[in-house]
XYZ file of C-alpha atoms in Angstrom:
551
model
C -14.436 -10.770 -20.195
C -11.769 -8.550 -18.556
C -8.246 -10.249 -18.864
C -5.656 -10.126 -15.990
C -2.006 -9.738 -15.929
C 0.036 -10.556 -12.950
C 3.397 -9.297 -12.273
C 5.638 -10.824 -9.853
C 9.431 -10.454 -9.092
C 12.408 -12.681 -7.949
C 15.946 -13.029 -6.894
C 16.226 -9.558 -5.329
C 13.922 -6.662 -4.456
C 13.928 -3.118 -6.305
C 14.269 -4.765 -9.563
C 11.719 -2.360 -11.057
C 8.351 -4.199 -11.230
C 6.408 -0.866 -10.580
C 7.832 0.792 -13.752
C 7.615 -2.363 -15.842
C 3.997 -2.729 -15.160
C 3.573 0.879 -15.734
C 5.354 0.380 -19.060
C 3.279 -2.660 -19.757
C -0.326 -0.503 -19.096
C 1.187 2.550 -21.445
C 1.878 0.034 -24.338
C -1.483 -1.728 -23.897
C -3.355 1.943 -23.773
C -1.304 2.762 -27.076
C -2.764 -0.190 -28.542
C -6.595 1.206 -27.709
C -6.987 -1.008 -24.843
C -8.581 0.301 -21.621
C -6.524 -0.615 -18.582
C -6.632 -0.629 -14.875
C -3.603 -0.981 -12.557
C -3.083 -2.062 -9.205
C -0.373 -2.565 -6.286
C -0.640 -5.663 -3.687
C 1.881 -5.045 -1.026
C 2.839 -7.681 1.584
C 3.774 -5.496 4.515
C 1.218 -5.370 7.705
C 0.844 -1.777 7.666
C -2.626 -0.421 6.575
C -1.122 1.825 4.201
C 2.326 3.604 3.758
C 1.159 6.799 5.605
C 2.520 6.320 8.858
C 5.871 4.576 7.120
C 9.351 6.099 7.333
C 10.576 7.623 3.939
C 14.120 6.223 4.216
C 12.481 2.639 4.481
C 9.715 2.849 1.794
C 10.136 6.211 -0.269
C 7.638 8.647 -1.005
C 3.938 8.380 0.056
C 1.998 9.030 -3.268
C -1.584 10.552 -2.539
C -4.503 9.780 -4.893
C -7.572 12.397 -5.953
C -9.814 10.377 -3.241
C -7.169 10.944 -0.418
C -5.634 7.479 -0.367
C -2.091 7.220 0.839
C -0.548 4.519 -1.493
C 2.985 3.163 -2.582
C 5.164 5.175 -4.770
C 4.682 2.766 -7.550
C 1.266 4.205 -8.263
C 3.038 7.189 -9.154
C 4.668 5.263 -11.829
C 1.183 4.030 -13.012
C -0.187 7.670 -13.271
C 2.765 9.110 -15.025
C 2.842 6.563 -17.856
C -0.684 5.645 -18.154
C -4.203 7.094 -18.009
C -5.494 4.219 -15.630
C -8.199 5.596 -13.104
C -6.553 5.156 -9.774
C -8.643 4.741 -6.370
C -8.263 3.495 -2.989
C -9.073 0.035 -4.631
C -5.647 0.560 -6.655
C -3.439 -0.387 -3.219
C -4.074 -3.003 -1.041
C -1.828 -4.395 1.822
C -1.464 -7.071 4.023
C -2.715 -5.254 6.779
C -5.856 -3.917 4.879
C -6.894 -7.523 3.993
C -6.437 -8.833 7.345
C -8.134 -5.887 8.771
C -11.123 -6.312 6.308
C -11.613 -10.321 7.128
C -11.079 -9.732 11.103
C -14.084 -7.094 10.689
C -16.183 -9.563 8.774
C -15.415 -12.030 11.688
C -16.194 -9.789 14.121
C -19.692 -9.007 12.500
C -20.303 -12.754 12.564
C -20.129 -13.081 8.804
C -18.308 -16.321 8.661
C -20.964 -18.271 10.558
C -18.768 -19.660 13.184
C -16.422 -21.279 10.842
C -12.792 -21.152 11.631
C -11.185 -18.127 9.793
C -8.037 -19.323 8.066
C -5.469 -17.906 5.685
C -6.787 -20.408 3.017
C -9.649 -19.693 2.021
C -10.544 -16.610 3.713
C -7.712 -14.311 3.435
C -7.011 -15.699 -0.052
C -10.550 -14.997 -1.018
C -10.381 -11.412 0.134
C -7.243 -10.820 -2.150
C -9.045 -12.522 -5.065
C -12.118 -10.186 -3.970
C -9.939 -6.893 -4.372
C -8.527 -8.152 -7.791
C -12.010 -8.788 -9.137
C -13.447 -5.494 -8.014
C -11.288 -3.836 -10.767
C -12.924 -6.060 -13.683
C -15.973 -4.447 -15.370
C -17.414 -4.236 -18.712
C -15.460 -0.956 -19.373
C -12.077 -2.595 -18.514
C -10.291 -4.631 -20.868
C -7.250 -5.538 -18.951
C -6.392 -5.316 -15.279
C -2.432 -5.109 -14.464
C -1.950 -6.575 -10.835
C 1.350 -5.886 -9.413
C 2.507 -8.083 -6.445
C 4.850 -6.433 -4.028
C 7.785 -8.120 -2.476
C 9.936 -10.921 -3.735
C 9.052 -14.509 -4.301
C 10.139 -16.567 -1.557
C 9.401 -14.286 1.039
C 6.893 -15.656 3.406
C 4.739 -12.698 3.646
C 4.111 -13.052 -0.087
C 2.811 -16.367 -0.025
C -1.066 -15.649 0.493
C -1.127 -13.266 -2.676
C 0.935 -15.695 -4.743
C -1.381 -18.515 -3.704
C -4.460 -16.134 -4.397
C -3.403 -15.121 -7.892
C -2.800 -19.014 -8.603
C -6.414 -19.679 -7.663
C -7.841 -16.554 -9.223
C -6.842 -18.332 -12.871
C -8.685 -21.228 -11.963
C -11.946 -19.246 -11.141
C -11.542 -16.809 -13.876
C -10.143 -19.469 -16.510
C -6.282 -19.683 -17.547
C -7.075 -18.404 -20.905
C -8.071 -15.018 -19.232
C -5.006 -14.857 -17.144
C -1.159 -14.024 -17.900
C 1.793 -14.461 -15.344
C 4.790 -12.099 -15.987
C 7.926 -12.519 -13.706
C 10.420 -10.188 -13.378
C 13.722 -11.601 -12.733
C 17.615 -10.588 -12.356
C 20.423 -11.948 -14.506
C 23.641 -10.975 -12.740
C 27.022 -10.380 -14.313
C 29.701 -11.989 -12.408
C 32.875 -9.770 -13.076
C 35.189 -12.221 -11.870
C 33.729 -14.991 -14.223
C 33.105 -12.539 -16.985
C 29.804 -14.231 -17.576
C 25.960 -13.828 -17.024
C 24.554 -16.011 -14.599
C 20.989 -17.707 -15.185
C 20.803 -19.803 -12.061
C 19.257 -17.342 -9.754
C 16.419 -16.690 -12.380
C 16.011 -20.727 -12.731
C 15.573 -20.815 -8.911
C 13.288 -18.066 -8.768
C 11.049 -19.608 -11.208
C 11.426 -23.103 -9.530
C 9.955 -21.323 -6.203
C 6.932 -19.871 -8.376
C 6.339 -23.401 -9.940
C 6.369 -25.282 -6.529
C 3.520 -22.783 -5.565
C 1.691 -23.600 -8.687
C 2.442 -20.694 -10.887
C 3.951 -21.368 -14.457
C 5.174 -17.942 -15.654
C 3.984 -17.027 -19.246
C 6.728 -14.499 -19.880
C 9.891 -13.516 -18.127
C 11.324 -10.294 -18.279
C 14.987 -10.271 -17.295
C 16.781 -7.423 -15.789
C 20.545 -7.136 -16.589
C 23.454 -5.212 -16.981
C 24.529 -6.741 -20.213
C 23.073 -8.146 -23.114
C 21.665 -11.678 -22.691
C 23.109 -14.076 -25.579
C 21.017 -16.550 -27.561
C 22.550 -19.258 -25.545
C 21.513 -17.907 -22.360
C 18.211 -17.121 -23.624
C 17.899 -20.497 -24.619
C 18.854 -22.048 -21.388
C 16.542 -19.779 -19.485
C 13.817 -20.894 -21.902
C 14.627 -24.514 -21.440
C 14.749 -24.642 -17.524
C 12.085 -22.424 -16.822
C 9.632 -23.852 -19.058
C 8.861 -21.105 -21.292
C 9.039 -20.120 -25.092
C 12.357 -18.387 -26.216
C 10.113 -15.504 -27.389
C 8.824 -15.313 -23.921
C 12.384 -14.643 -22.439
C 12.286 -10.757 -22.766
C 15.689 -8.576 -22.145
C 15.325 -5.327 -20.214
C 18.758 -3.632 -19.761
C 19.497 -1.113 -17.219
C 18.541 2.287 -17.964
C 21.334 5.019 -17.097
C 19.809 7.697 -19.193
C 15.991 7.586 -18.361
C 13.364 5.381 -16.838
C 11.025 6.747 -19.916
C 13.389 4.493 -22.273
C 11.709 1.272 -20.587
C 8.580 1.072 -22.802
C 10.634 1.358 -25.970
C 12.998 -1.507 -25.296
C 9.898 -3.549 -24.412
C 8.424 -2.664 -27.744
C 11.734 -3.569 -29.267
C 11.409 -7.249 -27.564
C 7.827 -7.615 -28.972
C 6.472 -7.743 -25.447
C 3.086 -5.931 -26.241
C 2.711 -8.327 -29.327
C 3.500 -11.259 -27.078
C 0.954 -10.164 -24.541
C -1.694 -9.506 -27.064
C -1.187 -12.847 -28.898
C -1.280 -14.679 -25.368
C -4.762 -13.228 -24.062
C -6.145 -12.699 -27.460
C -6.694 -8.856 -26.788
C -7.197 -7.659 -30.617
C -5.718 -4.313 -29.891
C -4.975 -2.002 -32.462
C -1.318 -1.370 -34.035
C 0.763 0.425 -31.477
C 1.272 4.267 -31.619
C 4.301 5.924 -29.929
C 5.542 8.830 -32.325
C 4.877 11.346 -29.193
C 6.787 9.203 -26.846
C 9.793 8.690 -29.396
C 9.608 12.870 -29.919
C 9.624 13.034 -25.854
C 12.914 10.934 -25.750
C 14.375 12.645 -28.438
C 14.185 16.091 -26.931
C 15.237 14.540 -23.599
C 18.553 13.076 -25.344
C 19.021 16.675 -27.436
C 18.593 19.613 -24.637
C 19.054 22.963 -25.830
C 20.145 24.008 -22.453
C 21.475 22.660 -18.969
C 20.580 24.175 -15.828
C 20.986 23.175 -12.015
C 18.148 22.924 -9.435
C 19.040 22.346 -5.625
C 16.637 20.300 -3.789
C 16.960 20.922 0.040
C 15.257 18.278 1.853
C 15.118 16.172 5.127
C 15.507 12.843 3.224
C 17.514 14.338 0.205
C 20.065 11.646 0.089
C 17.312 8.839 -0.396
C 16.131 9.630 -3.938
C 12.666 7.608 -3.695
C 11.521 10.009 -0.519
C 10.928 12.751 -3.150
C 10.432 10.637 -6.349
C 7.607 12.417 -7.866
C 9.522 15.780 -7.297
C 12.504 14.554 -9.492
C 10.468 13.158 -12.142
C 8.293 16.519 -12.151
C 11.417 18.467 -12.739
C 12.416 16.179 -15.356
C 9.023 16.755 -17.100
C 9.631 20.465 -16.996
C 12.979 20.106 -18.320
C 11.449 18.172 -21.028
C 8.891 20.805 -21.813
C 11.576 23.170 -22.038
C 14.353 21.317 -23.842
C 16.451 21.616 -20.836
C 18.602 19.056 -19.294
C 18.093 19.436 -15.228
C 21.136 18.756 -13.050
C 19.821 18.278 -9.507
C 21.629 18.645 -6.302
C 20.283 16.734 -3.505
C 21.236 18.705 -0.567
C 20.429 17.538 3.263
C 18.863 20.277 5.194
C 20.853 19.211 8.064
C 23.914 19.540 5.983
C 23.024 22.850 5.096
C 22.647 24.064 8.721
C 26.163 23.098 9.541
C 27.995 24.199 6.238
C 25.861 26.968 5.221
C 23.968 28.023 2.131
C 26.762 30.088 0.747
C 28.829 26.886 0.419
C 26.158 24.584 -0.785
C 23.905 26.533 -3.028
C 26.168 29.147 -4.569
C 25.832 28.585 -8.279
C 22.548 26.873 -8.361
C 19.787 28.267 -11.007
C 16.721 27.287 -8.731
C 16.082 26.204 -5.227
C 13.189 23.688 -4.300
C 12.306 22.927 -0.768
C 9.829 19.710 -0.576
C 7.679 18.698 2.164
C 8.527 16.106 5.325
C 7.264 15.760 8.922
C 9.224 16.650 11.989
C 11.931 19.367 13.453
C 14.946 17.708 12.122
C 16.362 20.027 9.299
C 13.985 22.743 9.561
C 16.456 25.546 10.253
C 18.152 24.250 7.256
C 15.109 24.606 4.956
C 14.790 28.122 6.388
C 18.241 29.230 5.616
C 17.836 27.930 1.945
C 14.861 29.990 1.559
C 16.537 33.041 2.811
C 19.522 32.448 0.854
C 17.089 32.183 -2.427
C 15.065 35.065 -1.452
C 17.881 37.387 -1.062
C 20.041 36.335 -4.127
C 17.000 36.497 -6.253
C 17.262 32.748 -6.962
C 14.243 31.287 -8.279
C 12.392 29.405 -5.597
C 9.486 26.906 -5.240
C 8.526 25.623 -1.815
C 6.172 22.718 -1.592
C 4.010 21.908 1.603
C 6.537 21.922 4.451
C 8.463 24.127 2.162
C 5.722 26.475 2.372
C 5.216 26.649 6.098
C 9.232 27.080 6.208
C 9.017 29.820 3.360
C 6.460 31.811 5.917
C 8.823 31.350 8.822
C 11.650 32.549 6.958
C 9.583 35.610 5.744
C 8.091 36.285 9.026
C 11.680 36.345 11.162
C 13.818 38.063 8.732
C 11.534 40.498 6.987
C 8.742 41.310 9.102
C 11.083 40.824 12.204
C 8.795 38.859 14.373
C 11.091 37.365 16.900
C 11.018 33.523 17.526
C 8.182 33.094 14.767
C 7.725 29.282 14.218
C 5.211 26.525 13.700
C 3.511 25.106 16.407
C 4.412 21.513 15.145
C 8.017 22.231 16.096
C 7.582 24.920 19.053
C 4.576 24.860 20.869
C 5.123 27.928 22.849
C 6.401 30.549 19.865
C 5.161 33.895 20.262
C 4.379 34.240 16.732
C 2.701 30.843 15.526
C 2.866 31.774 11.851
C 1.869 27.705 11.092
C -0.619 26.438 13.399
C -2.680 23.099 13.250
C -5.982 22.901 11.046
C -9.171 23.162 13.391
C -10.105 19.838 11.992
C -6.948 18.164 13.405
C -6.985 19.299 16.676
C -9.182 16.206 18.190
C -7.286 13.819 16.090
C -5.197 10.985 18.035
C -4.952 8.049 15.377
C -2.080 9.053 12.848
C -2.931 6.883 9.832
C -4.968 8.274 6.985
C -6.084 11.322 9.202
C -4.559 14.273 7.670
C -6.145 16.886 5.122
C -5.567 14.298 2.176
C -7.058 14.216 -1.478
C -7.785 16.809 -4.040
C -9.212 20.065 -2.831
C -10.075 23.145 -4.994
C -8.119 26.264 -4.489
C -9.183 29.528 -5.697
C -6.106 31.847 -7.620
C -5.737 35.639 -7.395
C -6.015 37.752 -10.632
C -2.711 39.037 -11.726
C -0.787 36.431 -9.567
C 2.162 34.164 -10.739
C 0.170 31.005 -9.888
C -2.699 32.405 -12.001
C -0.071 33.328 -14.844
C 1.145 29.618 -14.598
C -1.990 27.920 -14.450
C -3.888 30.141 -16.819
C -6.812 29.046 -14.678
C -9.267 30.865 -11.856
C -9.604 27.627 -9.888
C -7.602 24.621 -9.639
C -7.619 21.499 -7.819
C -4.284 19.570 -6.360
C -3.794 16.777 -3.858
C -3.075 17.649 -0.177
C -1.543 15.894 2.836
C -0.999 17.885 5.643
C -2.094 18.831 9.370
C -0.921 22.384 9.654
C -1.579 25.636 7.854
C -0.609 29.444 7.425
C -2.364 31.350 10.467
C -4.546 33.939 8.946
C -3.816 36.249 11.811
C -0.570 37.155 10.227
C -1.981 37.503 6.493
C -2.073 41.299 6.422
C 1.440 41.765 7.854
C 2.827 39.476 5.140
C 0.811 41.407 2.598
C 2.055 44.731 3.828
C 5.532 43.599 3.260
C 4.993 42.315 -0.079
C 4.357 38.487 0.664
C 0.890 37.845 -0.832
C -1.719 34.908 -0.439
C -2.074 34.063 -3.970
C -4.457 31.103 -3.711
C -6.905 30.050 -1.263
C -9.639 27.279 -0.347
C -12.951 28.574 -2.141
C -14.063 29.997 1.149
C -11.077 32.068 1.676
C -10.208 30.628 4.648
C -6.996 28.500 3.897
C -4.041 29.907 2.247
C -2.980 27.505 -0.054
C -0.241 29.723 -2.229
C 2.058 32.569 -1.214
C 4.291 34.471 -3.518
C 6.725 37.172 -2.996
C 6.011 40.139 -5.497
C 9.310 41.776 -6.002
C 11.378 38.562 -6.743
C 12.458 36.935 -10.180
C 10.066 33.522 -9.283
C 9.125 33.106 -5.407
C 6.257 30.794 -5.159
C 5.303 28.273 -2.524
C 2.142 25.868 -2.058
C 0.512 23.851 0.574
C -0.444 20.736 -1.616
C 1.708 18.763 -3.753
C 1.589 19.394 -7.339
C 4.139 16.855 -8.090
C 1.336 14.247 -7.803
C -0.348 15.528 -10.949
C 2.655 15.697 -13.652
C 3.334 13.730 -16.551
C 6.236 13.519 -18.869
C 3.839 14.344 -21.872
C 2.033 17.091 -19.766
C 4.524 18.819 -17.137
C 2.815 20.506 -14.256
C 2.607 24.374 -14.828
C 4.208 25.451 -11.556
C 7.320 23.256 -12.472
C 7.497 24.565 -16.002
C 7.111 28.115 -14.510
C 9.997 27.234 -12.156
C 12.149 25.723 -14.681
C 11.558 28.458 -16.999
C 12.622 31.081 -14.345
C 15.644 28.712 -13.786
C 16.504 28.567 -17.325
C 16.324 32.590 -17.560
C 18.876 32.703 -14.323
C 21.010 30.337 -16.181
C 21.309 32.633 -19.070
C 21.876 35.508 -17.009
C 24.668 33.582 -15.283
C 25.999 32.673 -18.475
C 26.594 36.207 -19.658
C 28.648 37.301 -16.512
C 29.775 33.936 -15.161
C 32.461 35.642 -12.868
C 29.707 36.681 -10.549
C 28.519 33.499 -9.472
C 30.482 30.493 -8.949
C 29.558 26.831 -9.961
C 27.640 24.610 -7.428
C 29.906 22.746 -5.024
C 30.291 19.258 -6.219
C 30.236 18.312 -2.262
C 26.459 19.183 -2.647
C 25.538 16.170 -4.608
C 24.671 12.730 -3.871
């Protein structure tokens, strides 16, 4: 029978349940077990697709077009778990499903209530992932124990253990053991209270993972074990990671978490194999070079808004044994202060996606600076559209060139709405989403990076490059290097006479892993390494990046 692990969090939010869950999934996979992962979020939005990146971070898109929580990015980067729309549910989706059933008369006139109807629906979406090809399902419960919106999910996983058998379920609670500088000691009371709230609900954690800045003493671990009713060996320390998130699995191994889970669920996994992961961390700690990449975005100061991009840059850095120093630069700030001050000295410029007019001109100026100075440039989604706008305005001299997203009356609509989007009213889940095929041109930079004729990448956009201008762009040196299989949609544009200038309409960052870096990111970082080497040979020509550019 498929076993179930439920991961909850207490004391405060943002403890890293997603990273911990992903690390557990990875360790179980490395023991030869077949794992599926799932995130249940307590907010009422149907999905994060319409949510502000400042509040929720990036929207992570799956192959099937599902717009999901960013923690699913951790799941994919750490594990091989097959993720689908069944891997992420929200309160909004749960209630929507129950209300639709009620409207169809499926409850036969009964009063529809949180218990049992909402909790039954939650149990149903958990059980969906269990099949004969799955050994373990890991379900992360979003939010913090004690929040009113999390209660239906906690009640559902309490009931689930009764239905499936307690021997088939394991509760892992992630908590915080804060250090009070004034007292000079760690405090276990918040953890005790958090576990107490869980036990009031009817859930007794089997394992506690304690986030902490400092080492937890044996006395404190014994106190936590005693007052939280768990064994001493089940109190697992997880120290803050200043160096890399990819250290998390190794610390959990040092604390025998994988052995403990294996014993408690009687999983019968094989011995753990982590040699490649150790090699990866060794390369990360011992880089052979250091480069700087400027990420010029609308939400640059909020790290989670471009989480997958930063991770993909790190993956490419690991691939090339290069340490990457990232400058997170607000495009609005660049509009005020200019690219000369904020971008000088960087080895590469990356312009990511986004929505809305704010900061667009800053992105355009950043791209112009990279193009004119021969700095490796990588544009993603809106970054590609801004690259087209910049080239149209400053090279082809199309006065007033813009996107109809920002200027409906532009005389030169280089970017326009997809035909399939023109009659769409609802905002949620209606963009061009998920995996689409792309045909690569021969002798293109993209073809060299991928070493394939046809690729598949994930999309999330409503606007596209206007084919009316394709010949004009080609005549001035900007080629469409990748298209949809029918040749109608421009997916990749490249500048020929440039060290490395490539922009894509899709989101390659969603397919990068620490063990298998994405080929476009590795190509971009390789070009940045070459530029850095050139700068080292003649450092007087290019000043170092301004410290004011960093957050």
